[in-house]
Coordinates of C-alpha atoms and ligand atoms in Angstrom, one line a residue:
M2 CA 0.0 0.1 -0.3
T3 CA 1.1 3.3 -1.0
K4 CA 2.6 4.8 2.4
M5 CA 0.6 7.9 3.6
P6 CA 2.1 11.2 5.0
K7 CA 0.9 11.5 8.8
D8 CA -1.6 14.5 7.9
M9 CA -3.4 12.3 5.4
I10 CA -6.7 10.2 6.1
D11 CA -7.9 7.3 3.6
V12 CA -11.6 8.5 3.5
L13 CA -13.0 11.9 4.1
I14 CA -17.1 11.0 4.2
V15 CA -19.2 14.2 3.6
G16 CA -22.3 13.8 5.6
A17 CA -23.4 11.7 8.7
G18 CA -27.1 10.7 7.7
F19 CA -27.8 7.4 6.8
A20 CA -25.4 7.0 3.9
G21 CA -22.4 8.5 5.9
L22 CA -22.6 6.6 8.7
R23 CA -23.1 3.3 6.9
A24 CA -19.9 4.2 4.6
L25 CA -18.1 4.9 8.1
Y26 CA -18.9 1.6 9.8
T27 CA -18.1 -0.4 6.8
L28 CA -14.7 1.4 5.6
R29 CA -13.5 1.8 9.6
K30 CA -14.1 -1.8 9.6
E31 CA -11.8 -2.7 7.1
G32 CA -9.1 -0.6 9.0
L33 CA -9.2 2.2 6.9
N34 CA -8.7 5.7 8.4
C35 CA -11.9 7.6 8.2
R36 CA -13.4 11.2 9.0
V37 CA -16.8 12.2 8.5
I38 CA -17.7 16.1 8.5
E39 CA -21.4 17.0 9.4
A40 CA -22.7 20.3 9.0
S41 CA -25.1 19.9 11.8
D42 CA -24.4 19.3 15.6
E43 CA -26.0 16.0 15.2
V44 CA -26.0 13.0 13.0
G45 CA -29.3 12.1 10.9
G46 CA -29.1 14.1 7.8
V47 CA -32.6 14.7 6.4
W48 CA -34.2 13.2 9.6
N49 CA -32.2 15.6 11.8
Y50 CA -33.7 18.6 9.5
N51 CA -37.3 18.0 8.8
R52 CA -38.6 18.0 12.2
Y53 CA -42.0 19.7 10.8
P54 CA -45.4 18.2 12.6
G55 CA -46.5 15.2 10.7
A56 CA -43.1 14.2 9.3
R57 CA -43.1 10.3 8.6
C58 CA -41.0 8.0 6.2
D59 CA -43.0 6.5 3.6
V60 CA -41.2 3.4 3.7
E61 CA -42.1 0.8 6.2
S62 CA -39.9 1.0 9.4
Y63 CA -38.7 -2.6 9.3
D64 CA -37.4 -2.0 5.9
Y65 CA -36.2 1.7 6.2
S66 CA -33.1 0.5 8.4
Y67 CA -29.7 -0.9 8.4
G68 CA -29.6 -4.5 7.4
F69 CA -25.7 -4.9 7.9
S70 CA -26.1 -5.9 12.0
K71 CA -28.4 -8.8 13.1
E72 CA -28.0 -7.5 16.5
L73 CA -29.2 -4.2 15.6
E74 CA -32.0 -5.5 13.7
Q75 CA -33.3 -7.5 16.8
E76 CA -32.7 -5.1 19.7
W77 CA -34.2 -2.0 17.8
R78 CA -38.3 -1.8 18.6
W79 CA -40.0 0.1 15.9
T80 CA -43.6 1.1 17.3
E81 CA -45.2 2.0 13.9
R82 CA -45.6 0.8 10.7
Y83 CA -44.4 4.2 9.2
A84 CA -42.0 5.4 11.6
Q85 CA -42.2 9.3 12.8
Q86 CA -39.2 11.5 12.2
S87 CA -38.5 11.3 16.1
E88 CA -38.3 7.8 15.9
I89 CA -36.1 7.3 12.9
L90 CA -33.8 10.2 14.3
D91 CA -33.3 8.2 17.7
Y92 CA -32.5 4.9 15.6
I93 CA -29.8 6.6 14.0
R94 CA -28.5 8.1 17.0
H95 CA -28.5 4.6 18.4
V96 CA -26.7 3.3 15.4
A97 CA -23.8 6.2 15.8
D98 CA -23.7 5.4 19.6
K99 CA -23.7 1.3 19.6
F100 CA -21.0 1.4 16.7
E101 CA -19.1 4.4 18.2
L102 CA -19.2 6.3 15.0
R103 CA -19.2 9.8 16.7
K104 CA -15.4 9.8 17.8
D105 CA -15.1 10.1 14.2
I106 CA -17.3 12.6 13.0
E107 CA -16.5 16.4 13.0
F108 CA -19.9 18.0 14.0
S109 CA -20.5 22.1 12.6
T110 CA -18.0 21.2 9.9
R111 CA -19.5 22.3 6.4
L112 CA -17.4 21.2 3.1
E113 CA -16.5 24.3 1.5
S114 CA -14.2 22.9 -1.6
A115 CA -12.5 19.9 -2.6
T116 CA -9.7 20.0 -5.2
Y117 CA -8.2 17.0 -6.6
N118 CA -4.1 16.6 -6.9
E119 CA -3.4 14.8 -9.8
A120 CA 0.4 14.6 -9.1
A121 CA -0.6 12.8 -5.7
A122 CA -3.7 11.1 -6.4
N123 CA -5.4 12.7 -3.4
W124 CA -8.1 15.5 -2.5
T125 CA -7.3 18.7 -0.4
V126 CA -10.3 19.7 1.3
T127 CA -11.4 22.8 3.2
T128 CA -14.3 23.1 5.6
S129 CA -15.8 26.1 7.2
R130 CA -13.5 25.0 10.4
G131 CA -10.7 25.7 8.0
G132 CA -8.5 22.6 6.9
P133 CA -6.8 21.7 5.0
I134 CA -7.4 18.1 5.2
T135 CA -5.8 15.5 2.8
A136 CA -7.8 12.7 2.0
R137 CA -7.1 9.8 -0.9
F138 CA -10.7 9.0 -1.2
V139 CA -14.1 11.2 -0.7
V140 CA -17.1 9.8 -0.3
M141 CA -20.1 12.3 -0.8
A142 CA -22.9 11.2 1.5
V143 CA -24.9 14.3 1.3
G144 CA -28.3 13.2 0.6
Q145 CA -30.7 13.9 -2.5
L146 CA -33.3 15.9 -0.4
S147 CA -30.9 18.1 1.4
K148 CA -30.4 21.6 0.1
P149 CA -33.9 23.3 0.7
K150 CA -35.5 25.3 -1.8
K151 CA -37.1 28.7 -0.7
P152 CA -38.7 30.6 -3.1
D153 CA -38.2 34.3 -3.0
F154 CA -41.3 36.2 -2.8
P155 CA -41.6 40.0 -2.7
G156 CA -42.0 41.8 0.4
E157 CA -40.7 38.6 2.6
A158 CA -39.2 41.0 5.0
H159 CA -42.1 43.0 5.7
F160 CA -44.2 40.1 6.9
Q161 CA -44.6 40.4 10.7
G162 CA -45.5 36.8 11.7
E163 CA -43.3 33.6 12.0
V164 CA -41.7 32.1 9.2
Y165 CA -40.5 28.3 8.8
H166 CA -39.4 25.8 6.1
S167 CA -40.2 21.9 6.3
A168 CA -36.4 21.2 5.6
L169 CA -35.1 23.6 8.4
W170 CA -37.7 23.2 11.6
P171 CA -36.7 24.5 14.5
R172 CA -36.0 22.3 17.4
H173 CA -38.2 24.2 19.9
P174 CA -41.9 23.3 19.7
V175 CA -44.1 25.6 17.2
D176 CA -47.5 26.6 18.6
F177 CA -50.5 26.6 16.4
I178 CA -53.1 27.0 18.7
G179 CA -55.4 30.0 17.7
K180 CA -53.1 31.3 14.9
R181 CA -53.7 31.6 11.4
V182 CA -51.2 29.6 9.6
G183 CA -50.5 29.2 5.7
I184 CA -48.5 26.5 4.0
I185 CA -47.0 27.2 0.7
G186 CA -46.6 23.4 -1.1
T187 CA -48.3 20.5 -1.7
G188 CA -45.5 17.7 -2.2
S189 CA -45.2 14.9 0.6
S190 CA -44.1 17.4 3.2
G191 CA -47.0 19.9 2.9
V192 CA -49.3 16.9 2.6
Q193 CA -48.0 15.5 5.7
M194 CA -48.2 18.5 7.8
T195 CA -51.5 19.6 6.7
P196 CA -53.9 17.4 8.7
V197 CA -51.8 17.6 11.6
I198 CA -51.6 21.4 11.9
A199 CA -55.4 21.7 11.0
E200 CA -56.2 20.3 14.0
K201 CA -54.5 23.0 15.9
A202 CA -54.6 26.2 14.0
A203 CA -57.6 28.5 14.1
H204 CA -57.4 28.9 10.4
L205 CA -55.0 27.0 7.8
C206 CA -54.6 28.4 4.1
V207 CA -52.9 26.0 1.6
F208 CA -51.3 27.3 -1.4
Q209 CA -51.4 24.9 -3.8
R210 CA -49.5 25.2 -7.4
T211 CA -49.8 21.8 -8.9
A212 CA -52.1 18.9 -7.2
N213 CA -50.4 15.8 -7.1
Y214 CA -51.6 12.3 -6.3
S215 CA -51.6 10.9 -2.8
I216 CA -52.0 7.8 -1.5
P217 CA -53.5 6.6 1.9
A218 CA -50.6 5.4 4.2
C219 CA -52.6 3.0 6.2
H220 CA -50.6 3.8 9.6
A221 CA -50.6 0.9 12.2
H222 CA -49.1 0.0 15.5
I223 CA -46.6 -2.8 15.6
S224 CA -48.0 -5.4 18.0
D225 CA -45.3 -7.4 19.8
A226 CA -46.5 -10.3 18.1
E227 CA -45.7 -8.8 14.6
D228 CA -42.4 -7.8 15.9
A229 CA -41.5 -10.9 17.0
A230 CA -42.9 -12.6 13.7
I231 CA -40.8 -10.1 11.6
K232 CA -37.5 -10.6 13.6
A233 CA -37.8 -14.4 13.6
D234 CA -37.4 -14.1 10.2
Y235 CA -36.0 -11.0 9.1
P236 CA -33.0 -12.3 6.5
A237 CA -36.2 -13.4 4.7
R238 CA -37.8 -10.0 4.8
R239 CA -34.2 -8.3 3.8
E240 CA -33.9 -10.4 1.0
Q241 CA -37.2 -9.9 -0.4
A242 CA -36.6 -6.1 0.0
R243 CA -33.3 -6.3 -1.9
N244 CA -34.9 -8.4 -4.7
S245 CA -37.8 -6.2 -5.3
P246 CA -37.4 -3.7 -8.1
S247 CA -38.3 -0.8 -5.4
G248 CA -36.4 -2.0 -2.6
L249 CA -39.7 -1.8 -0.5
G250 CA -40.5 -5.9 -0.8
F251 CA -43.5 -5.2 -3.0
I252 CA -43.2 -7.9 -5.7
P253 CA -45.2 -6.5 -8.5
N254 CA -47.8 -8.1 -9.9
K255 CA -46.8 -9.6 -13.0
K256 CA -49.9 -9.2 -15.0
S257 CA -50.7 -6.0 -16.8
L258 CA -53.3 -4.1 -15.8
L259 CA -55.3 -4.3 -19.3
E260 CA -55.5 -8.0 -18.9
D261 CA -57.9 -8.2 -16.0
P262 CA -61.8 -7.5 -16.6
P263 CA -62.7 -4.0 -14.8
D264 CA -64.2 -5.6 -11.9
V265 CA -61.2 -7.6 -10.9
R266 CA -59.1 -5.0 -11.3
E267 CA -61.3 -2.9 -9.4
Q268 CA -61.1 -5.1 -6.7
V269 CA -57.3 -5.6 -7.2
L270 CA -56.5 -1.8 -6.8
E271 CA -59.1 -1.3 -3.8
R272 CA -57.0 -3.9 -1.9
A273 CA -53.7 -2.4 -2.7
W274 CA -55.1 1.3 -1.8
N275 CA -56.1 0.1 1.4
R276 CA -53.4 -1.7 2.4
L277 CA -49.9 -1.0 0.4
G278 CA -49.1 2.9 0.6
F279 CA -46.3 3.0 -2.0
G280 CA -47.3 -0.5 -3.1
F281 CA -50.2 0.4 -4.8
A282 CA -48.1 1.7 -7.8
L283 CA -46.9 -2.0 -8.0
A284 CA -50.7 -3.5 -8.1
Y285 CA -50.0 -4.4 -11.8
H286 CA -46.6 -4.3 -13.2
D287 CA -47.4 -1.9 -15.9
I288 CA -49.0 1.4 -13.8
L289 CA -45.8 3.3 -14.5
L290 CA -44.9 1.8 -17.8
N291 CA -48.0 1.9 -20.1
E292 CA -50.4 5.0 -20.6
E293 CA -53.7 3.0 -21.1
A294 CA -52.9 1.1 -17.7
N295 CA -52.0 4.2 -15.9
D296 CA -55.1 6.2 -17.3
R297 CA -57.3 3.4 -15.5
V298 CA -55.7 4.3 -12.1
V299 CA -56.0 7.7 -12.4
E300 CA -59.7 7.4 -12.7
F301 CA -59.5 5.2 -9.9
V302 CA -57.7 7.6 -8.0
H303 CA -59.9 10.4 -9.1
R304 CA -62.9 8.8 -7.7
K305 CA -61.0 8.0 -4.4
I306 CA -60.5 11.7 -4.0
A307 CA -64.1 12.6 -5.0
E308 CA -65.3 10.4 -2.3
K309 CA -62.9 12.0 0.3
V310 CA -63.4 15.8 -0.3
H311 CA -67.3 17.1 0.1
D312 CA -66.9 20.5 -1.7
P313 CA -67.1 20.2 -5.1
V314 CA -64.7 23.1 -6.1
V315 CA -61.9 22.2 -3.5
R316 CA -62.5 18.6 -4.9
E317 CA -61.9 19.6 -8.4
K318 CA -58.6 21.5 -7.6
L319 CA -57.1 18.9 -5.3
T320 CA -57.6 16.6 -8.4
P321 CA -54.2 16.1 -10.3
R322 CA -54.6 16.4 -14.1
G323 CA -52.6 16.3 -17.2
F324 CA -49.8 14.0 -15.9
P325 CA -49.4 10.2 -15.3
F326 CA -50.3 8.8 -11.9
G327 CA -46.8 8.2 -10.2
A328 CA -44.9 10.1 -12.9
M329 CA -44.2 13.1 -10.2
R330 CA -43.4 11.4 -6.8
P331 CA -46.8 10.7 -5.3
S332 CA -47.4 11.5 -1.4
V333 CA -48.3 8.9 1.2
D334 CA -50.7 10.7 3.3
H335 CA -52.7 10.4 6.7
R336 CA -56.0 11.9 5.9
F337 CA -54.7 14.9 3.9
Y338 CA -57.8 15.2 1.6
E339 CA -60.2 14.7 4.6
A340 CA -58.8 18.0 6.3
F341 CA -60.1 20.0 3.3
N342 CA -63.5 19.3 4.8
R343 CA -63.0 21.0 8.0
D344 CA -64.5 24.4 8.6
N345 CA -61.0 26.0 9.4
V346 CA -59.2 24.8 6.2
E347 CA -59.0 26.9 3.1
L348 CA -57.5 25.6 -0.2
V349 CA -55.9 28.6 -2.1
D350 CA -55.3 27.8 -5.7
I351 CA -52.1 29.7 -6.6
K352 CA -51.8 28.3 -10.3
E353 CA -55.0 30.3 -11.0
H354 CA -54.1 33.3 -8.9
P355 CA -50.2 33.2 -8.0
I356 CA -48.8 34.6 -5.0
V357 CA -48.0 38.6 -5.6
E358 CA -46.4 39.3 -2.3
F359 CA -46.0 38.6 1.4
T360 CA -47.6 41.6 3.2
A361 CA -47.0 42.8 7.0
N362 CA -50.2 40.9 7.5
G363 CA -49.9 37.8 5.3
I364 CA -49.7 36.8 1.7
R365 CA -51.5 38.8 -1.1
T366 CA -52.3 36.5 -4.2
K367 CA -54.0 37.9 -7.4
A368 CA -57.1 36.8 -5.9
G369 CA -56.7 39.1 -2.7
E370 CA -54.8 39.0 0.5
Y371 CA -54.7 36.1 3.1
P372 CA -53.8 37.1 6.7
L373 CA -51.9 34.9 8.4
D374 CA -49.6 34.9 11.5
M375 CA -47.4 32.0 10.4
I376 CA -45.9 31.1 6.8
I377 CA -44.8 27.8 6.3
F378 CA -42.7 26.9 3.2
A379 CA -43.1 23.5 2.4
T380 CA -41.4 23.9 -1.3
G381 CA -39.1 21.2 -1.3
F382 CA -35.2 21.0 -2.2
D383 CA -33.0 21.5 -5.1
V384 CA -33.1 17.7 -5.5
F385 CA -30.6 15.1 -6.3
T386 CA -27.6 17.5 -7.3
G387 CA -27.9 20.6 -4.8
S388 CA -25.7 19.4 -2.0
I389 CA -23.5 17.7 -4.3
L390 CA -23.0 20.9 -6.2
A391 CA -22.9 23.3 -3.3
P392 CA -19.1 22.9 -2.6
A393 CA -16.4 23.7 -5.2
I394 CA -15.4 20.5 -6.3
I395 CA -12.5 20.9 -8.7
G396 CA -11.3 17.9 -10.8
R397 CA -8.6 17.0 -13.2
G398 CA -7.2 20.0 -14.9
G399 CA -9.1 22.6 -12.6
V400 CA -12.6 21.9 -13.9
T401 CA -15.4 22.2 -11.4
L402 CA -18.0 19.5 -11.0
R403 CA -20.7 22.4 -11.5
E404 CA -19.1 23.1 -14.9
K405 CA -18.8 19.2 -15.9
W406 CA -22.6 19.2 -15.1
S407 CA -24.0 22.0 -16.3
D408 CA -26.0 20.3 -18.8
G409 CA -27.0 17.2 -16.4
P410 CA -25.4 15.1 -13.8
A411 CA -23.2 13.0 -16.2
N412 CA -21.8 9.6 -14.1
Y413 CA -21.0 6.0 -14.2
L414 CA -23.2 3.8 -12.0
G415 CA -24.5 6.9 -10.1
L416 CA -21.2 6.5 -8.1
S417 CA -18.3 8.2 -10.1
T418 CA -17.9 10.7 -12.7
T419 CA -14.8 11.2 -15.3
G420 CA -12.5 13.9 -14.3
F421 CA -13.0 13.4 -10.2
P422 CA -10.9 10.5 -9.7
N423 CA -11.1 8.8 -6.1
L424 CA -14.4 10.8 -5.5
F425 CA -17.4 8.4 -4.7
I426 CA -21.2 9.6 -4.6
M427 CA -23.6 7.7 -2.5
V428 CA -27.2 7.0 -3.7
G429 CA -27.1 9.8 -6.0
P430 CA -28.6 10.7 -9.5
G431 CA -27.9 7.9 -12.1
S432 CA -28.3 5.4 -8.8
P433 CA -32.2 4.0 -7.9
S434 CA -31.8 6.7 -5.0
L435 CA -35.1 8.3 -4.7
L436 CA -37.0 6.0 -6.8
S437 CA -36.6 3.4 -4.3
N438 CA -36.1 2.5 -0.5
V439 CA -33.0 4.6 -0.5
L440 CA -31.5 2.2 2.3
V441 CA -31.0 -0.6 0.2
S442 CA -28.9 1.0 -2.4
T443 CA -27.1 3.1 0.5
E444 CA -25.8 0.1 1.8
D445 CA -24.9 -1.4 -1.7
H446 CA -22.6 1.7 -2.3
A447 CA -21.2 1.3 0.9
D448 CA -20.0 -2.3 0.2
F449 CA -19.1 -1.5 -3.3
I450 CA -17.0 1.5 -2.2
R451 CA -15.2 -0.6 0.3
D452 CA -14.5 -3.6 -2.1
M453 CA -13.2 -1.4 -4.4
I454 CA -10.7 0.7 -1.9
T455 CA -9.7 -2.6 -0.3
D456 CA -8.9 -4.3 -3.8
M457 CA -6.9 -1.2 -4.9
N458 CA -5.0 -1.3 -1.7
A459 CA -4.2 -5.0 -2.0
R460 CA -2.9 -4.1 -5.6
D461 CA -1.0 -0.9 -4.4
L462 CA -3.0 1.4 -7.0
D463 CA -3.9 4.6 -5.8
E464 CA -6.4 6.1 -8.3
V465 CA -9.7 4.9 -9.5
E466 CA -11.5 6.9 -12.3
A467 CA -14.6 6.3 -14.3
R468 CA -14.0 5.6 -17.9
P469 CA -15.3 8.0 -20.4
D470 CA -17.0 5.5 -22.5
A471 CA -18.6 3.8 -19.6
E472 CA -19.9 7.1 -18.4
Q473 CA -21.3 7.9 -21.6
K474 CA -22.8 4.3 -21.9
W475 CA -24.2 4.8 -18.5
V476 CA -25.7 7.8 -19.1
Q477 CA -27.6 6.6 -22.2
H478 CA -28.7 3.6 -20.4
V479 CA -30.1 5.6 -17.4
N480 CA -32.1 7.4 -20.1
E481 CA -33.1 4.6 -22.1
R482 CA -34.4 3.1 -19.3
S483 CA -36.1 6.0 -18.1
Q484 CA -37.8 6.3 -21.8
E485 CA -39.6 2.7 -21.0
T486 CA -41.5 4.2 -18.2
L487 CA -43.8 7.3 -17.8
Y488 CA -42.0 9.3 -15.7
P489 CA -40.5 11.8 -18.0
K490 CA -44.1 12.7 -18.9
A491 CA -44.4 14.8 -15.7
R492 CA -42.5 17.9 -15.0
S493 CA -41.0 17.2 -11.8
Y494 CA -37.5 16.8 -9.8
Y495 CA -37.0 13.4 -11.3
M496 CA -36.5 15.5 -14.5
G497 CA -34.8 18.7 -12.9
D498 CA -38.2 20.6 -13.1
E499 CA -38.0 21.8 -9.6
V500 CA -35.5 24.6 -9.9
P501 CA -35.8 27.0 -12.6
G502 CA -32.8 26.5 -15.1
K503 CA -31.7 23.3 -13.9
P504 CA -30.7 20.8 -16.7
H505 CA -34.1 18.9 -17.9
V506 CA -32.7 15.3 -17.8
F507 CA -33.6 12.2 -15.8
M508 CA -31.9 11.9 -12.8
P509 CA -32.1 8.6 -11.0
Y510 CA -31.7 5.2 -12.4
S511 CA -35.2 3.6 -13.1
G512 CA -33.8 0.1 -13.9
G513 CA -34.7 -1.2 -10.1
V514 CA -32.6 -1.9 -7.0
R515 CA -32.3 -5.4 -8.1
G516 CA -31.3 -4.8 -11.6
Y517 CA -29.2 -2.1 -10.4
R518 CA -27.4 -4.5 -7.7
R519 CA -26.8 -7.1 -10.5
I520 CA -24.8 -4.4 -12.7
L521 CA -22.7 -3.6 -9.6
H522 CA -21.7 -7.1 -9.3
K523 CA -21.0 -7.6 -12.6
V524 CA -18.9 -4.7 -12.5
M525 CA -16.9 -6.1 -9.6
E526 CA -16.7 -9.5 -11.0
N527 CA -15.3 -8.1 -14.3
Q528 CA -12.6 -6.4 -12.3
W529 CA -13.8 -3.3 -11.9
E530 CA -15.2 -2.9 -15.9
G531 CA -15.5 0.8 -16.8
F532 CA -12.8 2.2 -14.4
D533 CA -9.2 3.0 -15.0
M534 CA -7.3 2.0 -12.1
R535 CA -3.6 3.3 -11.6
K536 CA -0.4 3.7 -9.9
V537 CA 0.0 7.5 -9.6
N538 CA 2.5 7.8 -6.8
A539 CA 6.2 6.3 -7.1
P540 CA 6.8 3.6 -4.6
D541 CA 9.0 4.0 -1.9
Ligands
NAP20 P1 -41.8 18.8 -3.4 O1 -42.3 17.3 -3.1 O2 -40.7 19.2 -4.3 O3 -43.2 19.8 -3.2 C1 -42.6 21.1 -3.1 C2 -44.0 21.8 -3.4 O4 -43.9 23.2 -3.3 C3 -44.9 21.4 -4.4 O5 -46.3 21.6 -4.3 C4 -44.4 22.8 -5.5 O6 -45.7 23.2 -6.4 C5 -44.5 23.7 -4.3 N1 -43.6 24.7 -4.6 C6 -42.5 24.8 -4.8 N2 -41.9 26.0 -5.3 C7 -42.9 26.9 -5.3 C8 -43.3 28.4 -5.7 N3 -42.4 29.0 -6.0 N4 -44.7 28.7 -5.3 C9 -45.3 28.1 -5.2 N5 -45.3 26.6 -5.1 C10 -44.1 26.3 -4.9 O7 -41.3 19.0 -1.6 P2 -41.3 18.1 -0.3 O8 -43.2 18.0 -0.3 O9 -40.5 18.8 0.7 O10 -41.3 16.6 -1.0 C11 -39.7 16.1 -1.2 C12 -39.5 14.7 -1.4 O11 -38.8 14.5 -0.1 C13 -40.6 13.9 -1.4 O12 -41.0 13.9 -2.8 C14 -40.1 12.9 -0.9 O13 -39.3 12.1 -1.7 C15 -39.5 13.5 0.1 N6 -40.2 13.5 1.3 C16 -40.6 12.3 2.0 C17 -41.4 12.0 2.9 C18 -41.7 10.7 3.7 O14 -40.8 9.6 3.4 N7 -42.7 10.7 4.2 C19 -41.8 13.1 3.5 C20 -41.5 14.3 3.1 C21 -40.7 14.3 2.0 P3 -45.2 22.6 -8.0 O15 -45.4 21.3 -7.9 O16 -46.0 23.4 -8.5 O17 -43.6 23.2 -7.9

């Protein structure tokens, strides 16, 4: 192995969320000298920041958890089918403590720049605390939903009330009692907080630009018997999740929706609607692939919304139109639609009457002024690339990652990008990422990076880089797979549409986590096919 100067570490991991902690655990176990830098003063990533009322995971608790430790699996007791934010954060804290991960984490430290030293095959990193840190490898574990997006509305500084963002929620309790509250945004965050805040606020205005689809979560407490049954056969559950396309454990119905007569189809959809959460989209294998099949699902969900919302005008406004079901990430809700039957909840259509400005007393749209004591931005994120591109990442020849990705996040396997050797990206664009239970690919990525670095060390190599032809082919493959689906038929963050001026390309890999893992294994078996590995530093 190349001899390291004293002040150099093997791996710098950026971010102490699920991905960063798994990478730290796994790489440190191999004897690598690792350090994590984390901008917050706590572990948890998104689950540390998104503390808004009603925040929960849309993936079932037993699957949205690590599979690397049997002891951890057995000792942790999830209380609900879909865990609340606080329980997930407790779990991540428990993991950090149990495996003594905190000692290698520098908290309150934000990555500012990383510059590749071509002659030495390493990275020089500066942080908000200074630096430099020299690391052979950098692992970006910064999350896909970690750069909050807060649109600028004229007059915001004049508003006299409280202002919050769902993804920058304070740790102190926020009191809604007796207040007039406005929520801007009806994505998953807005959908989750609406019914909870509706129960407390004097009046709630939900400012909606685009109506999206939402599936009932079907929350449930986990009994001791259920917990014991799952834990008795946890490996089988993990295997099922890993081998399902979504990583959620749902094995899609092999049938086309169009094969079934309408009455049977209705029963199948009804069962899935009432039990499966996200699995509803897999009630038939072609719901996200075939427009005609999708149209039938659209009709079904429109009927469901109609059954729930009493007022015909509000009902129509809440009914998504103009894009296929699931093409924009659906929400999973707990009585979101029903909240609009309350006297204290008002839907404000800001597509028809856009927001003009914030005033001292509230929000003025083209239809008039809405007096408010509190405004909550549930306006989402600069998804997939926002946090990766926030620091200056400077690769070969002084080219920044921002420059390289100006037309879209070209990468190989979602893990690596040509011109930026020894830099790995976890669960980012080009990998199944947000199209799946992200925990599955998180663990796959950490293991892949471990195996690659271990192999390089064994062979005394110090530089790895995605080959340009492999990257080009992967980008093409990601695009081709997306064209087999209905995802490109909506304006969504999957397509980079959430931020004006962002490249309009399909960001995640839609080939499924099972297929993706097979590709990773093949790459490994074929001696890291698509990567160049080199010896740069002269031997001592
Ligand atoms: P989001 O899905 O991107 O939704 C943002 C909302 O804000 C949309 O309704 C959007 O309307 C609106 N908006 C954005 N900019 C606006 C503007 N300038 N004016 C008016 N409205 C504006 O963000 P999110 O709800 O935070 O959710 C993001 C993702 O986080 C989810 O898709 C999910 O992957 C994840 N998440 C997961 C959970 C969970 O697991 N339970 C919970 C929350 C979030 P337009 O559609 O018109 O742009």
